[in-house]
Short mmCIF file of C-alpha atoms and ligand atoms in Angstrom, two decimals:
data_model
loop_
_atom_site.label_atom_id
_atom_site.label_comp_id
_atom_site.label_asym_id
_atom_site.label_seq_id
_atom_site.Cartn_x
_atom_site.Cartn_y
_atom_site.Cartn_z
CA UNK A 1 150.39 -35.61 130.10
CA UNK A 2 150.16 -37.97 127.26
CA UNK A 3 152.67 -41.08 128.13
CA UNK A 4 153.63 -43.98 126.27
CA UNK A 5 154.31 -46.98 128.11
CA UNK A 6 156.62 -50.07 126.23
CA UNK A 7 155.42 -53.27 128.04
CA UNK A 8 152.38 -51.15 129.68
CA UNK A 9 150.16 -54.96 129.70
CA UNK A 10 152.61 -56.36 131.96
CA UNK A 11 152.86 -56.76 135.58
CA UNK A 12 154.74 -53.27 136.58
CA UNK A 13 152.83 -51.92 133.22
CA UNK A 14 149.01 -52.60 134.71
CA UNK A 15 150.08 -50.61 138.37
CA UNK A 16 151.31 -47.79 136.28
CA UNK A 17 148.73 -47.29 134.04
CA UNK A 18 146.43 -47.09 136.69
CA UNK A 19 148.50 -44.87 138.62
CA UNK A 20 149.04 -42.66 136.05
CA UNK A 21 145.24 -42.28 134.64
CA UNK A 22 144.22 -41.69 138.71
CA UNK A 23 146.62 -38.47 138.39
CA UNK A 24 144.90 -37.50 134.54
CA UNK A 25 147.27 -38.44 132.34
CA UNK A 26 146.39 -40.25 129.10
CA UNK A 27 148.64 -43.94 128.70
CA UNK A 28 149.20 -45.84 125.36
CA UNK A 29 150.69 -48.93 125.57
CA UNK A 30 152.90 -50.47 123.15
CA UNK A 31 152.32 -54.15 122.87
CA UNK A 32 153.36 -56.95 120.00
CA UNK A 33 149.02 -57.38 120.38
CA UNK A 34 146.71 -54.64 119.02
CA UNK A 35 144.50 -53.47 121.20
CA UNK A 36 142.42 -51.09 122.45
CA UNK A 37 144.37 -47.80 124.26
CA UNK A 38 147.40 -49.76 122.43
CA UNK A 39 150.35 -49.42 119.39
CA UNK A 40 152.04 -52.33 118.10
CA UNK A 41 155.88 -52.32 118.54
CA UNK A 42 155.55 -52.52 114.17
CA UNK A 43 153.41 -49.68 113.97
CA UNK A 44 155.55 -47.75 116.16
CA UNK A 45 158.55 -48.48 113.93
CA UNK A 46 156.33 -47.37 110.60
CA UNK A 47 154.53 -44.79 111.93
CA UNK A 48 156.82 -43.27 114.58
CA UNK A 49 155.94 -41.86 118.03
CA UNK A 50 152.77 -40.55 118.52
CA UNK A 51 152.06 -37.23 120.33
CA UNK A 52 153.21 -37.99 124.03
CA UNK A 53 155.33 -35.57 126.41
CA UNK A 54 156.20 -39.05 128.16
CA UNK A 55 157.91 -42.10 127.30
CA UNK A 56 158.46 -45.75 129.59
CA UNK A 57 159.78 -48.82 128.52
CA UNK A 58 158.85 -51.88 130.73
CA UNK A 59 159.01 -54.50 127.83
CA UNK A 60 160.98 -57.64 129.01
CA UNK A 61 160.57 -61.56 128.65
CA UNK A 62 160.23 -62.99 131.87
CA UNK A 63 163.48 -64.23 132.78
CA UNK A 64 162.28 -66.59 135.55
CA UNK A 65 159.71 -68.52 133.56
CA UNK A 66 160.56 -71.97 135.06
CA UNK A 67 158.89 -73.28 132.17
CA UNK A 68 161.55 -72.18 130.20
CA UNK A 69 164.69 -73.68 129.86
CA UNK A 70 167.97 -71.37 129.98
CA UNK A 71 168.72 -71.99 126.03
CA UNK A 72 170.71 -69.82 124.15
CA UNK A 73 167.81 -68.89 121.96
CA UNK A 74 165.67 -68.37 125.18
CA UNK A 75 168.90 -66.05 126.26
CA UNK A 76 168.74 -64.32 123.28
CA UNK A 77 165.16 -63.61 123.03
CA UNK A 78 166.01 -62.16 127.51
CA UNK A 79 168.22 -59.73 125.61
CA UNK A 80 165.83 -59.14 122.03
CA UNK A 81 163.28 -58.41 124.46
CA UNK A 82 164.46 -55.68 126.19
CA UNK A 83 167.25 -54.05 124.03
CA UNK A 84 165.68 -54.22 120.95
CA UNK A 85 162.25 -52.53 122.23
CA UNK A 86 164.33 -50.02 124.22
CA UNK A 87 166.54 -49.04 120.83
CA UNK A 88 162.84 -49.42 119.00
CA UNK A 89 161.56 -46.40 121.57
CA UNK A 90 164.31 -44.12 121.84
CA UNK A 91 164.84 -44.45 117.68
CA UNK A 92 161.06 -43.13 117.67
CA UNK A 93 161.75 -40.52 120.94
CA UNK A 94 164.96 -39.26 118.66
CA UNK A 95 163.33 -38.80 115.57
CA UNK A 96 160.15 -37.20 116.72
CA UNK A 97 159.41 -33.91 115.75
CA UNK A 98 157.69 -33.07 119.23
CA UNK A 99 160.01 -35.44 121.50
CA UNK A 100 159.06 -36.70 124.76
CA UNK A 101 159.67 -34.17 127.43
CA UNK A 102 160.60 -37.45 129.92
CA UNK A 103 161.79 -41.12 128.98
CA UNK A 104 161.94 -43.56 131.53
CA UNK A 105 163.54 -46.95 131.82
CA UNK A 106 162.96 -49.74 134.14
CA UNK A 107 166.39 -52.17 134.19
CA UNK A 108 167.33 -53.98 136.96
CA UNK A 109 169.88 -54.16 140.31
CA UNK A 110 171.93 -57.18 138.67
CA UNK A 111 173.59 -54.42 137.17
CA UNK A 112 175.67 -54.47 140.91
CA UNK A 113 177.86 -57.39 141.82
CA UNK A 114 175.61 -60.07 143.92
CA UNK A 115 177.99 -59.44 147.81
CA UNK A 116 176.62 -60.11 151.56
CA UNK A 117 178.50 -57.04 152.66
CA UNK A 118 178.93 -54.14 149.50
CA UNK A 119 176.06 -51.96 149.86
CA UNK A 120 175.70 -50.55 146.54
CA UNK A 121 174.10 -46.98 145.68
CA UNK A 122 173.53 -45.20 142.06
CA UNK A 123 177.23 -44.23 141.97
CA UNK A 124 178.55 -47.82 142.68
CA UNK A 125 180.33 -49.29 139.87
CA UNK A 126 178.76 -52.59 137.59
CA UNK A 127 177.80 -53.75 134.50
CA UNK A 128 180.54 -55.61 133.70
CA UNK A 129 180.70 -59.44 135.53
CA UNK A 130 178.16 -61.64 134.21
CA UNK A 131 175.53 -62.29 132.04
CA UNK A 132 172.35 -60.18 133.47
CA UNK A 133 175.09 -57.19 134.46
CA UNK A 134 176.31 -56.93 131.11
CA UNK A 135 172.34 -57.31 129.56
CA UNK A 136 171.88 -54.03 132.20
CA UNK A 137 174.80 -52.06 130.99
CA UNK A 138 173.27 -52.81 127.10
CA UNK A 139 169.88 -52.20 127.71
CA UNK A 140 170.76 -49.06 129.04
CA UNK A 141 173.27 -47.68 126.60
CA UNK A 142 169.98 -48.70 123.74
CA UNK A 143 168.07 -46.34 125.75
CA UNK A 144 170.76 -42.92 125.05
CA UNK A 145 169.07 -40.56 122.96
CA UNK A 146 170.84 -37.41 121.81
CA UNK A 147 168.47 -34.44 122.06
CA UNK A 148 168.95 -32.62 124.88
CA UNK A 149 164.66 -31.54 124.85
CA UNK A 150 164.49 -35.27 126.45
CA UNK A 151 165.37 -35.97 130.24
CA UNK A 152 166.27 -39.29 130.56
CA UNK A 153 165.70 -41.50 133.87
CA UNK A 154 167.44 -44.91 134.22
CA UNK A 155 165.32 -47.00 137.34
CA UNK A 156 166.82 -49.90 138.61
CA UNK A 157 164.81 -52.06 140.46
CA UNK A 158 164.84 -55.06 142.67
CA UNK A 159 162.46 -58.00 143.28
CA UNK A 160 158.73 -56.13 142.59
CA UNK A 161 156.43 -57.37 145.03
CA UNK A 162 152.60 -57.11 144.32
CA UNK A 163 149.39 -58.81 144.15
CA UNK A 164 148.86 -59.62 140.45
CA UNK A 165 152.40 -61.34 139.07
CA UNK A 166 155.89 -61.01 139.74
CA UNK A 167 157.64 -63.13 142.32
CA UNK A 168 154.57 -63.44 145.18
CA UNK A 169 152.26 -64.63 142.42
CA UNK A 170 154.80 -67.41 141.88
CA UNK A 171 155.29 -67.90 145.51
CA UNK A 172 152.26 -67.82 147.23
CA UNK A 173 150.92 -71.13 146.77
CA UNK A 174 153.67 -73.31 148.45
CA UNK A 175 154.05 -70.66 151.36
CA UNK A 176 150.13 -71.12 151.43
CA UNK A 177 150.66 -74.72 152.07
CA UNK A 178 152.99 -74.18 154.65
CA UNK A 179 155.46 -75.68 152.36
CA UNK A 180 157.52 -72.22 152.13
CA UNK A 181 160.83 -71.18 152.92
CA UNK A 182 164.00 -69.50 152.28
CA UNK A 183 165.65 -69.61 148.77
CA UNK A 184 169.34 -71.08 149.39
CA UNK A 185 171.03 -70.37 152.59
CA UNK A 186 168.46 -67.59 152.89
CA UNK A 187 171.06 -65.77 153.91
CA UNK A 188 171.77 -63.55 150.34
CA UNK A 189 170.65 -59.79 150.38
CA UNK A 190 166.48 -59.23 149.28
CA UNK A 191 166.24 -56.25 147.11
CA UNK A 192 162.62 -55.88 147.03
CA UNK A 193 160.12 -52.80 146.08
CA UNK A 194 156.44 -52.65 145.89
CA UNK A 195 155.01 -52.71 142.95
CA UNK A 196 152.99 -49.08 143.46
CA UNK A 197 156.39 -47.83 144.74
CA UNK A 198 158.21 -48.46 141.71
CA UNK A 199 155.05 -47.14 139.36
CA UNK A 200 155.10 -44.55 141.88
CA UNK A 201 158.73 -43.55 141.28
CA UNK A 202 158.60 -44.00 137.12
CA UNK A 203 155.47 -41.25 137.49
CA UNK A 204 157.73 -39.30 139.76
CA UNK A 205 160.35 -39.26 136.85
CA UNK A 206 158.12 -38.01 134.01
CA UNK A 207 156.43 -35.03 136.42
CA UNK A 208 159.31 -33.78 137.93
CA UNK A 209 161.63 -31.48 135.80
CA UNK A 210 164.82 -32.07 138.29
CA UNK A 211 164.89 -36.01 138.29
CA UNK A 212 167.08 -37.20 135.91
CA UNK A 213 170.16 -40.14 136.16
CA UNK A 214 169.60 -43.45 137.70
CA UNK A 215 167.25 -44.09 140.52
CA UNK A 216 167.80 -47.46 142.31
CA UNK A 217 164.29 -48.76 142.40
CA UNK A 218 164.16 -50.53 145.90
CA UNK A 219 162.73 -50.09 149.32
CA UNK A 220 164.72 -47.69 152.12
CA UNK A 221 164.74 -50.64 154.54
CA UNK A 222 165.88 -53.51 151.62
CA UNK A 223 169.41 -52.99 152.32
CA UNK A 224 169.23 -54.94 155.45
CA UNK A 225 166.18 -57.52 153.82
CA UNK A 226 167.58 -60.92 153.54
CA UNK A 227 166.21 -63.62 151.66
CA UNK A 228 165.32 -65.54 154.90
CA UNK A 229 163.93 -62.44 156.62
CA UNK A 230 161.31 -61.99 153.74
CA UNK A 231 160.57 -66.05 153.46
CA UNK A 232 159.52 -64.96 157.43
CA UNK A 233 157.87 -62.35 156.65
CA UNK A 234 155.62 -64.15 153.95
CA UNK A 235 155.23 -66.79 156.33
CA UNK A 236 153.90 -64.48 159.13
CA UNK A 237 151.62 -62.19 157.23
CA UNK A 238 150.01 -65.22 155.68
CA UNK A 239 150.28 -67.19 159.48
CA UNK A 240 151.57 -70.26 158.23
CA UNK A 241 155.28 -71.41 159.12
CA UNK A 242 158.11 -70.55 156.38
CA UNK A 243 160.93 -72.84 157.70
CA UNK A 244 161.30 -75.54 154.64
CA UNK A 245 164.79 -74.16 152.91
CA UNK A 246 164.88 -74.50 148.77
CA UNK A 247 167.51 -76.06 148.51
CA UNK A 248 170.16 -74.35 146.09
CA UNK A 249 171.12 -77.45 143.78
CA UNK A 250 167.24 -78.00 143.25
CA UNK A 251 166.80 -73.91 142.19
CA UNK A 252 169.89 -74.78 140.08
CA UNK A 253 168.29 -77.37 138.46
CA UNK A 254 165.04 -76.13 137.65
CA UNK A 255 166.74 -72.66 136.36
CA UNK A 256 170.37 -72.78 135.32
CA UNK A 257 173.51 -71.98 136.89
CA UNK A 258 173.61 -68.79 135.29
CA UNK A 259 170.15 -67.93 135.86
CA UNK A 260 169.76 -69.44 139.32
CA UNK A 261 172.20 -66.83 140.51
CA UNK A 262 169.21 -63.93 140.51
CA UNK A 263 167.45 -66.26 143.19
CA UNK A 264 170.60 -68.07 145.19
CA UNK A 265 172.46 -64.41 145.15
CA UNK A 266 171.50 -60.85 145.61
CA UNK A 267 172.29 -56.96 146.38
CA UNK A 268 172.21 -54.73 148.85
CA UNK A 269 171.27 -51.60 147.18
CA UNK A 270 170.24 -48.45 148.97
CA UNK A 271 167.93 -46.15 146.84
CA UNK A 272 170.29 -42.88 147.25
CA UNK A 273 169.21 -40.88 144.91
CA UNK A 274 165.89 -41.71 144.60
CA UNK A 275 165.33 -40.38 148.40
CA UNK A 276 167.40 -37.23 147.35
CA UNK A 277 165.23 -36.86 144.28
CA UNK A 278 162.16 -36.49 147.01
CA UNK A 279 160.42 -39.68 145.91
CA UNK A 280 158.77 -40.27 149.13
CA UNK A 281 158.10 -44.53 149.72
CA UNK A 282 154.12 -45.62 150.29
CA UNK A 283 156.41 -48.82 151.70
CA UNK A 284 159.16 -48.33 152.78
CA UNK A 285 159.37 -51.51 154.84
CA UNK A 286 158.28 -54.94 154.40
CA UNK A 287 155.49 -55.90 156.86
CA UNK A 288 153.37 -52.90 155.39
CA UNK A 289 154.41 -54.15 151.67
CA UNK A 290 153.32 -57.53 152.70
CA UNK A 291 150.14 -56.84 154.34
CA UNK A 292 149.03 -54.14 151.43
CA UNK A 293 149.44 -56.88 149.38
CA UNK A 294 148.34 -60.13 151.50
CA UNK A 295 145.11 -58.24 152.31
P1 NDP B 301 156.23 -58.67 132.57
O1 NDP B 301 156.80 -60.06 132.64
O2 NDP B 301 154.87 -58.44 133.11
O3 NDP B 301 156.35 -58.22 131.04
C1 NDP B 301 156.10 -56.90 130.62
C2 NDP B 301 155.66 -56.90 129.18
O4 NDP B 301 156.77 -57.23 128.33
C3 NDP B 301 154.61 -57.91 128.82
O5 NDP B 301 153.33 -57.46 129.20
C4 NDP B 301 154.78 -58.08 127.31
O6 NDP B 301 153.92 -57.18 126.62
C5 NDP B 301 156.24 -57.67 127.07
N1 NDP B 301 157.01 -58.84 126.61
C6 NDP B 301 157.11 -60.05 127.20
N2 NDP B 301 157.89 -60.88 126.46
C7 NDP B 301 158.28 -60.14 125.38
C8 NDP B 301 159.06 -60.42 124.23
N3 NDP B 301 159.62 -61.63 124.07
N4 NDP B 301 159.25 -59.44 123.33
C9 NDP B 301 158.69 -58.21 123.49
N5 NDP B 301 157.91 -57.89 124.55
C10 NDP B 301 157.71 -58.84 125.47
O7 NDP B 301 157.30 -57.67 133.27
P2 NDP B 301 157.16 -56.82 134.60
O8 NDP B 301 156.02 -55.89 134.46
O9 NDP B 301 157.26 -57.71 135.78
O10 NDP B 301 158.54 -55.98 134.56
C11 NDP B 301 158.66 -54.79 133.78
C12 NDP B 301 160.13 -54.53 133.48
O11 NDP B 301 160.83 -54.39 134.71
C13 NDP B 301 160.80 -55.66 132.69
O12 NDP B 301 161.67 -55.12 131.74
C14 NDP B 301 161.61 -56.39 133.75
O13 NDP B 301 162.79 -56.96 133.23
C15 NDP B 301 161.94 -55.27 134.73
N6 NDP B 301 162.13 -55.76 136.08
C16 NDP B 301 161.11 -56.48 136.67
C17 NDP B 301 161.30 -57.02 137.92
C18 NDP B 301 160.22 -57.81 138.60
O14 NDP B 301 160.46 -58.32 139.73
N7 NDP B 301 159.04 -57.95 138.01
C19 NDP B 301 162.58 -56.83 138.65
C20 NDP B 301 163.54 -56.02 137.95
C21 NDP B 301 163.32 -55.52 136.71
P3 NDP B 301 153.01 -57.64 125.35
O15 NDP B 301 152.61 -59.08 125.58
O16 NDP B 301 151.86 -56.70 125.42
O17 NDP B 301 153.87 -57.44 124.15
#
C-alpha cells in the first residue's frame, strides 16, 4: 500500500514509517521541508494527492515546548498546525480522483474531561470544556470527508512514550540525575502508549477493512497508571530514586495555567474499542514499555 503520512518527520511519524516500510508499504511524507521520500504541504495543495490507498495526519506544533511561551499567537499557530494541515489532507483525500481507501488521524485524550475517578472510553462524551478539548473536537470535524470510498479512523492518544522524543526525551535527564519525580500531587491519571503501539494501531487502521470510528490510543493497563506510579517506574527501570515532587506552581509557571493542565491533570481512558477492533498491544503495561525503551 502506498500511504501518505502528514507530519511523517516527527516523533510518532519516524516509528511509523519504519513500521510501515518493514510490512512493504511505500510512505511519503508531507513536510513544510522538501525532501527526499517527501511533498510539501504547498505542493500538496497545487498539485493534489498523489496516488496512495492510505492517508495519516500526524502534523502538530509541539504544544509542550517549554521554550515557548503560551501566547496567543503561539495558541494559534497549536491550532494552525493541526487543523489547517488536517482540512489541507482531507480537501486533497476529497477531491482525488482515486481517494484513499483509509485516512487516519492522530488527536489526542484531552478531548475527555481531566477526573481522578471517570474512566472514559470511545463513547464517553467531550470536546466541549476547555481549550485543548475544544482544539480536539475541531481538528477532528477538519478531518470529515464526504465520500463514502474513504474509511475514516479518529486515534486518540495519550502521553507517547519512546526512545527518540516525546515526553521521556524531555524527561530523562533530571530522572538520570536522580533529580526526578512526580509531576504535581502525582496523584492525576497517566494516559500513556508506546510509541510502536500507537504506529502499530494507525497501521492497523489503514489494513484492516472493519476498523473504522475512534480508537482511544492508550495502553490496556493506563487506566489505573498514575502520574506518580510512572515517575516510579522511570525511576526504577533507570535505578535511580524518583521521589523529588515538581511542584505544580513551578509547572505553572514555566507553561501556563491553561497549558500546565495537560501535565498537573489527566484521564483515565480505557482503549475499548481499539481491543474490540483486535489491535493486539506489544505493551500493554508499563515496566515492559519502560524497559523496551530504557534498554
Ligand atoms: P512532533 O512534535 O514530532 O511533530 C510532528 C510533525 O509536525 C513535525 O515533524 C513537523 O513536520 C510538523 N509540524 C511541527 N510544527 C508544525 C507547524 N507549526 N506547522 C505544520 N507542521 C508542523 O509530533 P509527534 O510525532 O510527537 O505527534 C504526532 C501527532 O500526535 C501530533 O499531532 C500530536 O499533537 C499528536 N499527539 C502526540 C502526543 C505525544 O505524546 N507525542 C500525545 C497526543 C497526541 P515538518 O517539520 O516536517 O513540517
Amino acid at each position: 500500500m502506498r500511504v501518505i503520512v502528514g507530519g511523517g518527520t516527527g516523533f510518532v511519524g519516524r516509528a511509523l514509517t519504519q513500521l510501515l516500510r518493514s510490512r512493504g508499504h511505500e510512505v511519503t511524507a508531507v513536510s513544510r521541508h522538501p525532501g527526499k521520500d517527501r511533498i510539501t504541504w504547498d505542493e500538496l495543495s497545487r498539485l493534489g494527492l498523489p496516488p496512495c490507498e492510505g492517508a495519516v495526519n500526524l502534523a502538530g506544533e509541539n504544544v509542550l515546548n517549554p521554550l515557548r511561551r503560551w501566547s496567543e499567537s503561539f495558541r494559534q499557530e497549536v491550532v494552525a498546525s493541526r487543523v489547517e494541515t488536517t482540512k489541507t489532507l482531507a480537501k486533497a483525500i476529497a477531491e482525488a480522483e482515486h481517494p484513499p481507501r483509509s485516512w487516519v488521524l492522530v488527536t489526542g485524550v484531552g478531548y475527555y474531561r481531566p477526573s481522578h475517578t471517570t474512566k472514559y472510553t470511545e463513547n464517553s462524551p467531550g470536546g466541549d470544556f476547555d481549550f485543548f478539548s475544544r482544539l480536539v473536537t475541531r481538528w477532528e470535524a477538519a478531518a470529515q470527508v464526504p465520500d463514502q470510498a474513504t474509511r475514516q479512523v479518529v486515534v486518540r492518544s495519550g502521553v507517547v512514550l519512546g526512545r527518540d522524543g516525546g515526553a521521556i526525551a524531555q524527561m530523562l535527564w533530571p530522572f538520570r540525575l536522580g533529580l526526578g519525580g512526580p509531576i504535581g500531587s502525582g496523584l492525576q491519571p497517566f494516559p500513556w502508549i508506546h510509541v510502536m503501539d500507537l504506529a502499530g494501531i494507525i497501521a492497523h487502521a489503514l489494513e484492516h477493512e472493519g476498523v473504522s470510528g475512534i480508537l482511544n490510543g492508550v495502553a490496556p493497563s493506563a487506566v489505573t497508571t498514575s502520574n506518580k506510579d510512572f515517575a516510579q517506574a522511570l525511576g526504577s527501570a533507570l535505578r535511580r530514586p524518583a521521589v523529588l515532587p515538581l511542584p505544580g506552581f513551578v509547572v505553572s509557571a514555566v507553561f501556563g495555567s491553561e497549558r500546565s493542565i495537560m501535565l498537573l491533570e489527566g484521564q483515565r481512558v480505557v482503549p475499548e474499542r481499539t481491543l474490540e477492533s483486535s489491535y493486539h498491544f506489544a505493551f500493554p503495561d508499563l515496566p515492559s514499555a519502560l524497559r523496551d525503551i530504557l534498554t
